[in-house]
Coordinates of C-alpha atoms in Angstrom, one line a residue:
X25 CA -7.9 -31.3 4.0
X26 CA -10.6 -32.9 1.7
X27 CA -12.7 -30.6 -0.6
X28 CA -15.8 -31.7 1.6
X29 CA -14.3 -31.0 4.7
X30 CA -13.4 -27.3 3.6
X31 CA -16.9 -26.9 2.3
X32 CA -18.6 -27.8 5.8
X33 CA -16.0 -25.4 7.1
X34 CA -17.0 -22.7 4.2
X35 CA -20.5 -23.3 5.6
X36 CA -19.6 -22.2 9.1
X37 CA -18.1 -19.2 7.7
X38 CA -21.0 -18.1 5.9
X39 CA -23.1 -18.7 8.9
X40 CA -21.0 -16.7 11.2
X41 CA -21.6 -13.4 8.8
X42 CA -25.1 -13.7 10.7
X43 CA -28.8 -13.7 9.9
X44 CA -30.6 -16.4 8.2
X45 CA -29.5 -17.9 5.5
X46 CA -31.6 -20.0 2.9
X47 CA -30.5 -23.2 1.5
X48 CA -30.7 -22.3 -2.5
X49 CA -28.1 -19.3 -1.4
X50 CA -26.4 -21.9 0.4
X51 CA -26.3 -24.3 -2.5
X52 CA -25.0 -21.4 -4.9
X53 CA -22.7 -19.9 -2.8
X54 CA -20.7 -23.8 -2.2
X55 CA -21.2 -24.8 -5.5
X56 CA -23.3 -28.0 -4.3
X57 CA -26.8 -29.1 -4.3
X58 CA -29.0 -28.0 -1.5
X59 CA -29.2 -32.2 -0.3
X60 CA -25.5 -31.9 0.0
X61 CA -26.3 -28.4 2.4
X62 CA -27.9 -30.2 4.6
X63 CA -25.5 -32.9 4.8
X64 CA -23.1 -30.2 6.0
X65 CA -25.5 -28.7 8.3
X66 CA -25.4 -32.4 9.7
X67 CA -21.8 -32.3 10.2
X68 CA -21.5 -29.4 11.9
X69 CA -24.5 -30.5 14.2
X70 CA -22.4 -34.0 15.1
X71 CA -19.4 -31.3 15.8
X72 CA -21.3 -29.4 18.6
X73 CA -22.1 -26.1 16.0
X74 CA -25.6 -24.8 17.2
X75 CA -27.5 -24.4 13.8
X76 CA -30.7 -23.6 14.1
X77 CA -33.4 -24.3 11.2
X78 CA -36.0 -21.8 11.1
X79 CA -39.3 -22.8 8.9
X80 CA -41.4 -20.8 6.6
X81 CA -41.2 -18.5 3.5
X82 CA -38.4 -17.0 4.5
X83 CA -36.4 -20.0 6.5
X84 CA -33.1 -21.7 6.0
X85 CA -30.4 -21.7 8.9
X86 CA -28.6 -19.3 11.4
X87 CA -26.5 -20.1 14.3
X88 CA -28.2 -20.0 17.5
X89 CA -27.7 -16.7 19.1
X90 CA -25.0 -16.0 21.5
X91 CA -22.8 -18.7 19.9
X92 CA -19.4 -18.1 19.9
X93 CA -16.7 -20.1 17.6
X94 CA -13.5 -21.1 19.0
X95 CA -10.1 -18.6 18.1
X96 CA -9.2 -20.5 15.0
X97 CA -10.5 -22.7 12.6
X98 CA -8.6 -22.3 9.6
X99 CA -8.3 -24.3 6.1
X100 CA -4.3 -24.6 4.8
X101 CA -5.0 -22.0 2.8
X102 CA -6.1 -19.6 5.3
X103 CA -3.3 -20.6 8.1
X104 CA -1.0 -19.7 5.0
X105 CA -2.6 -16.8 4.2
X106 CA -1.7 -15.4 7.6
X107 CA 1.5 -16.9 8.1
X108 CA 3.3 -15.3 5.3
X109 CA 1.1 -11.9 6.1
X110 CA 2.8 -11.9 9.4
X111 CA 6.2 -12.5 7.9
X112 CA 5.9 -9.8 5.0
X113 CA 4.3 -7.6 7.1
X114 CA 7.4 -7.8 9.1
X115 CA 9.9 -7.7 6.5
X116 CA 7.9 -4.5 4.9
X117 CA 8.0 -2.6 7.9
X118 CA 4.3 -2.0 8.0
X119 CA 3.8 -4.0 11.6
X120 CA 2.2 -1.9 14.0
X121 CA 4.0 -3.6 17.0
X122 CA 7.2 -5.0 17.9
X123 CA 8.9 -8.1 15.8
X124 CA 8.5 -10.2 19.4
X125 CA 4.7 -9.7 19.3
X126 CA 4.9 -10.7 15.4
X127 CA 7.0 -13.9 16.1
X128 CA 5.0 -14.8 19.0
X129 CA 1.1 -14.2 17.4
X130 CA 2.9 -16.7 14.6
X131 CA 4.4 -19.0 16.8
X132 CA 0.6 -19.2 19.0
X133 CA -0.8 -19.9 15.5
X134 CA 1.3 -22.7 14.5
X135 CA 0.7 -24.1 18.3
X136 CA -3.2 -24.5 17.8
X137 CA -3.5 -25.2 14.3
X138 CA -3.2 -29.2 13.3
X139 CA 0.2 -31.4 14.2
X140 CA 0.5 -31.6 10.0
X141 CA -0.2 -28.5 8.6
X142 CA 1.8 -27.3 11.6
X143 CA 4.6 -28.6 10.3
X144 CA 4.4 -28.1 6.6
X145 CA 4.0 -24.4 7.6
X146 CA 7.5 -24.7 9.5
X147 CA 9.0 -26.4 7.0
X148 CA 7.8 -23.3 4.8
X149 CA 9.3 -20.8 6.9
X150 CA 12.8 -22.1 7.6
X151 CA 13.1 -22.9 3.9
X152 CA 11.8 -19.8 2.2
X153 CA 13.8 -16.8 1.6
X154 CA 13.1 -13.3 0.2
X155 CA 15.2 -11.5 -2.6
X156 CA 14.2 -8.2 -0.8
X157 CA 16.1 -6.4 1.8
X158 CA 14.3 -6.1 5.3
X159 CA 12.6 -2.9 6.0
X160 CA 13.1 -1.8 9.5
X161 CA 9.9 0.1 9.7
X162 CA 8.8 1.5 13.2
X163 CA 7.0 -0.2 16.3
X164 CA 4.2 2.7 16.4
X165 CA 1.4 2.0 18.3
X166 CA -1.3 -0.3 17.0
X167 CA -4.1 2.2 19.2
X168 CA -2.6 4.8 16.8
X169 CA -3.2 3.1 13.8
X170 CA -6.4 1.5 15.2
X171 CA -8.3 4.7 16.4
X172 CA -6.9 6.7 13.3
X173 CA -8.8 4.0 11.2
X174 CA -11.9 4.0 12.8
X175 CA -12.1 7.7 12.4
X176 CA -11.6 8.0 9.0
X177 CA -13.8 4.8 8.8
X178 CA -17.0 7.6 10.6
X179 CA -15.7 10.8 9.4
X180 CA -14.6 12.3 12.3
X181 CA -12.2 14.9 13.3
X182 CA -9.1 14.1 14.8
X183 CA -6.6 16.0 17.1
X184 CA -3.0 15.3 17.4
X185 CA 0.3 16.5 18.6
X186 CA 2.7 16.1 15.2
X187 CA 6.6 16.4 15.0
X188 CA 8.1 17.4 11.3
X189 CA 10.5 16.4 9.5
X190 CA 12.2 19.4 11.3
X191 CA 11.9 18.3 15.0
X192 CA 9.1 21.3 15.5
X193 CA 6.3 20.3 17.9
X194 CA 2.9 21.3 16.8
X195 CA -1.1 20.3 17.8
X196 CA -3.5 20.6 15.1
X197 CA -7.0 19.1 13.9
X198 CA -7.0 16.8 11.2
X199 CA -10.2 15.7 8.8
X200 CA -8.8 11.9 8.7
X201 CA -9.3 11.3 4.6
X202 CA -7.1 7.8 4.7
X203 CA -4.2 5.5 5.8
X204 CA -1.2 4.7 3.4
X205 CA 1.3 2.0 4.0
X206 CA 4.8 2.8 1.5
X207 CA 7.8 1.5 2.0
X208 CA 8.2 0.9 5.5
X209 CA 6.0 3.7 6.8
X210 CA 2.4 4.1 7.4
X211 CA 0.9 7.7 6.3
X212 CA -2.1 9.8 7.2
X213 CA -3.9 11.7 4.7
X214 CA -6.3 14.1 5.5
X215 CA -7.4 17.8 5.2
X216 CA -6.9 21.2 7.8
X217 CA -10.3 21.6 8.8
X218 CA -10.3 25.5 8.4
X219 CA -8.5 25.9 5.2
X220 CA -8.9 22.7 3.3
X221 CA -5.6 22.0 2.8
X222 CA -4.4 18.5 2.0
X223 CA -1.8 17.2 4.0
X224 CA 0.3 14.0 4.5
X225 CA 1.3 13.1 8.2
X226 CA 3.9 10.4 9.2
X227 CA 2.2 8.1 11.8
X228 CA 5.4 7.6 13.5
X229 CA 5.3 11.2 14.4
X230 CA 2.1 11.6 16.2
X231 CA 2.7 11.4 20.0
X232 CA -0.6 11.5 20.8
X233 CA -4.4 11.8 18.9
X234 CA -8.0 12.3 20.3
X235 CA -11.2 11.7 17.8
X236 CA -12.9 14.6 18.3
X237 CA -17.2 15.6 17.8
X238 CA -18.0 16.4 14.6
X239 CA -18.1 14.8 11.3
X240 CA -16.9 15.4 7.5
X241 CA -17.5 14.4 3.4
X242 CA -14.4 13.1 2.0
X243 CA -14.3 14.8 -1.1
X244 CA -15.7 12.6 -4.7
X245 CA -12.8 10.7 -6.6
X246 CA -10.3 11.5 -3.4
X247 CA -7.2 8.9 -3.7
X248 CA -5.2 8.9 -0.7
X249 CA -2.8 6.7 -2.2
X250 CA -1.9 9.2 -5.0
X251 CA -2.2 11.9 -2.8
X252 CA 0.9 10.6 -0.5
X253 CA 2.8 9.6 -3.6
X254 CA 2.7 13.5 -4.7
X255 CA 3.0 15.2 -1.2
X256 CA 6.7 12.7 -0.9
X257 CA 7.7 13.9 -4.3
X258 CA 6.7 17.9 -3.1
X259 CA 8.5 17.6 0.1
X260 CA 11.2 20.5 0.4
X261 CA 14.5 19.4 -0.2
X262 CA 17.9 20.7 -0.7
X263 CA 17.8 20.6 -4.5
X264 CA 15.0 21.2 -6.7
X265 CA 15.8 19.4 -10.5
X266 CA 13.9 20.2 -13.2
X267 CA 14.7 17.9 -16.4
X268 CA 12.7 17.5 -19.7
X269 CA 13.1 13.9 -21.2
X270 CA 11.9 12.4 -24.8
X271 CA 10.6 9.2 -23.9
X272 CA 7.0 7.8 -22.6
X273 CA 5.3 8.1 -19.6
X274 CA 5.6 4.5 -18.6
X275 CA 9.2 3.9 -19.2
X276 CA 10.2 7.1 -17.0
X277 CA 8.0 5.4 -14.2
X278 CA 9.8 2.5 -14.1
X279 CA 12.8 4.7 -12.8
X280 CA 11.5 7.5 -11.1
X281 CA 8.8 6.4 -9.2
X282 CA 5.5 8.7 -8.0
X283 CA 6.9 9.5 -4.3
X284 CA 10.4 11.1 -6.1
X285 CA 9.3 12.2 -8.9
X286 CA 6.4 14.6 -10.6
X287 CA 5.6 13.9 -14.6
X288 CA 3.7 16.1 -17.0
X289 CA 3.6 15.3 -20.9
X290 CA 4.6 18.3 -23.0
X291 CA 2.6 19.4 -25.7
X292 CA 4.1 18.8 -29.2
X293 CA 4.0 22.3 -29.9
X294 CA 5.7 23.3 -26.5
X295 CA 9.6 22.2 -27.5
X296 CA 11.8 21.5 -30.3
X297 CA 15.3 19.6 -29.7
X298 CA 17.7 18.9 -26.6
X299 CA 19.9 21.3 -28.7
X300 CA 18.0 24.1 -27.1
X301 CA 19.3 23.9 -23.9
X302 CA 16.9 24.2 -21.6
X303 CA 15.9 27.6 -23.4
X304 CA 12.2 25.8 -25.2
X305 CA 9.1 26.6 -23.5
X306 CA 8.6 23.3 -21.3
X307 CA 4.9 24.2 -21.8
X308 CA 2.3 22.8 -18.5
X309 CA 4.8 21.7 -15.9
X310 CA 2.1 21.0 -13.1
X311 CA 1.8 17.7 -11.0
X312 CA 0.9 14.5 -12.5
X313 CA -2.7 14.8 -14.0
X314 CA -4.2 11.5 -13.9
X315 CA -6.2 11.4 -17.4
X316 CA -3.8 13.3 -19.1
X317 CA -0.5 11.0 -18.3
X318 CA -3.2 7.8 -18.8
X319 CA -3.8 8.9 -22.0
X320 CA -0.2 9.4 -23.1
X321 CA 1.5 6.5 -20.7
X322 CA 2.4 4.6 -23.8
X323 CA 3.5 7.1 -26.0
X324 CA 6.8 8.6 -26.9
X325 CA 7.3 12.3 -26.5
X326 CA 9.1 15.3 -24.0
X327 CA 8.2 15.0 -20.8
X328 CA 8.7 17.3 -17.8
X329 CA 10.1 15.6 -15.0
X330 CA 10.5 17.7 -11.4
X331 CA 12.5 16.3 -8.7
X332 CA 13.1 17.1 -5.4
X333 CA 16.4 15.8 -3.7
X334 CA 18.7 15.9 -0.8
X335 CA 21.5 15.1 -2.9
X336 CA 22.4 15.1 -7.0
X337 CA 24.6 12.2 -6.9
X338 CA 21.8 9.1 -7.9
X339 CA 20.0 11.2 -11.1
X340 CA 23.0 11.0 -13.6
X341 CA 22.9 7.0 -12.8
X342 CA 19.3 7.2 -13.5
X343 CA 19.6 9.5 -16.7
X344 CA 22.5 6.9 -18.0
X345 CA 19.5 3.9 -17.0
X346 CA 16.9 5.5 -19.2
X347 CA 19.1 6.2 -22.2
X348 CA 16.8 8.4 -23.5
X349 CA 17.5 12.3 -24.8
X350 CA 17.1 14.7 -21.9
X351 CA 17.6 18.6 -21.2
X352 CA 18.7 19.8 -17.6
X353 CA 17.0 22.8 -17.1
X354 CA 18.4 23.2 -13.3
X355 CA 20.6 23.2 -11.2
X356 CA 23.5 23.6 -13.6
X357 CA 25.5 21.3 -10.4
X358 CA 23.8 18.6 -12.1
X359 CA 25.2 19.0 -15.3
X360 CA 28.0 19.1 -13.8
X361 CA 27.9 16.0 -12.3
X362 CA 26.6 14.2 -15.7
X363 CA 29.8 15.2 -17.3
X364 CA 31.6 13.4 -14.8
X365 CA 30.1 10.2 -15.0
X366 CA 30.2 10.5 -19.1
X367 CA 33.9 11.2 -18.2
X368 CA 34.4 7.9 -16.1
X369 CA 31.8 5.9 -18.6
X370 CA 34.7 6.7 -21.3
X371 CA 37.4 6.0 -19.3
X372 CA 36.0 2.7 -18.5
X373 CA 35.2 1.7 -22.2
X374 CA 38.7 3.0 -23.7
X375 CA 40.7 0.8 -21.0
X376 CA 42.7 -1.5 -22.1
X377 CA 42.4 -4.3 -18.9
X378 CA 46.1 -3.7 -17.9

């Protein structure tokens, strides 16, 4: 596609976001002079596009009212763009429908777009590959996901029926704060309208929703994203770990992400050596404070690290991956099961090969 061509079809675009629009603010926004403007407008006039030019102080062109564009007009680019969303989409999980309608919303793009790009776009997909393992996600409802959207979108209240992790059944009101997609799953954020507590719901386990009357103020500052990160990292498991571990913020991160694990830096003053045991004061051992672990992300120093977990098994792995001093404050099981993997590390290492 020549560089003109995509600028008449930039042209359209702008047009289509409505209301009249001058030819300088044309000129700026396609990086061309305004002459060259309304040689495009000419173009698009020879290709049927109803532009109207409206005179005065305040003229420059609309699209006649009423006009409506036909499904797709895309630029390479754009049919890419959407291509490889579909398919990583897809692969992530985070499709709101069935892998048929993914496959077939792809395959009625490639059928309308042009014979060429068409085809480069095949040859794309059956010669890429992903280094990722496919997530197999969950064919929710897109109405879920839709309506849930547009009522956080206008602050209002929300009613659905909600399954736990437990299998128990419950109804309850929801002040819709956000939507998180993370790692195969969408979440819901949002607050209990009578008590204010902040909660994380799976959308895969809401059978059913209603927007409700009523409206609400998200509170100032209010990150869902963080806030689903540290409600998966509080969720009740069989094992609560507690660990302290002399290294920096960033380089714990890059094992222990923020859905399995909560970080606090340690005050200097708060702890001495590992030699203690797990004894030392381990100082302010709340959740992740933003500011706080920003300001320390890059330095060295003891580190409280929570952990909830099903099972033990993976942290020793991890502990051996950071190689970094580290006290196990509980469950002793865990120490436990660090010995053992120092014992099979040795074994390993002394072997001869026979």
């Amino acid at each position: 596609m020549t560089t003109s061509t995509a600028r008449v079809l930039a042209l359209l675009e702008i047009l289509q976001e409505g209301g009249i629009r001058t030819v300088p603010d044309l000129a700026a926004r396609l990086n061309v002079d305004e002459r060259t403007v309304r040689r495009y407008v000419g173009h698009l006039l020879d290709l049927g596009v109803p532009v109207d030019s409206v005179r005065g102080r305040y003229g420059g062109y609309r699209l006649a009212p009423g006009y409506r564009m036909p499904p797709l007009m895309l630029t390479d680019e754009e049919a890419l763009a959407v291509l490889l969303g579909l398919l990583a989409g897809q692969r992530a999980g985070l499709l709101t429908t069935s892998a048929t309608a993914s496959e077939s919303a792809a395959a009625k793009l490639r059928r309308v777009l042009p014979k060429a790009l068409g085809q480069r776009l095949e040859a794309l997909l059956e010669t890429a590959d992903f280094t990722a393992r496919p997530r197999s996600g969950t064919a929710l409802e897109a109405r879920v996901l839709l309506d849930l959207a547009e009522a956080a979108r206008h602050r209002r209240p929300v009613a659905i029926s909600y399954t736990d992790r437990t299998g128990r059944s419950s109804d309850r009101t929801v002040l819709p704060y956000g939507l998180v997609a993370h790692s195969g799953r969408w979440y819901l954020t949002g607050a209990d309208p009578a008590g204010g507590e902040v909660r994380t719901f799976r959308l895969d386990r809401i059978a059913a929703m209603t927007v409700r009357s009523g409206s609400f103020v998200v509170p100032e500052g209010f990150d869902p994203a963080a806030t689903v990160l540290e409600s998966l990292a509080h969720t009740p498991w069989t094992h609560e770990v507690s660990l302290r571990i002399h290294d920096s913020v960033q380089h714990i991160r890059r094992h222990l992400p923020a859905d399995i694990a909560t970080l606090s830096v340690i005050p200097a003053t708060a702890t001495t050596t590992p030699d203690d045991a797990g004894l030392a004061d381990t100082g302010d051992t709340s959740s992740d404070d933003p500011s706080a672990l920003a300001a320390a992300d890059e330095r060295t120093g003891w580190v409280h690290v929570g952990i909830r977990a099903e099972r033990l098994d993976w942290i020793p792995p991890v502990l051996a991956a950071l190689d970094r001093p580290f006290v196990i404050e509980h469950p002793t099981a865990l120490r436990d099961l660090v010995r053992a993997l120092a014992r099979r590390l040795d074994e390993c290492a002394t072997a001869d090969g026979v």
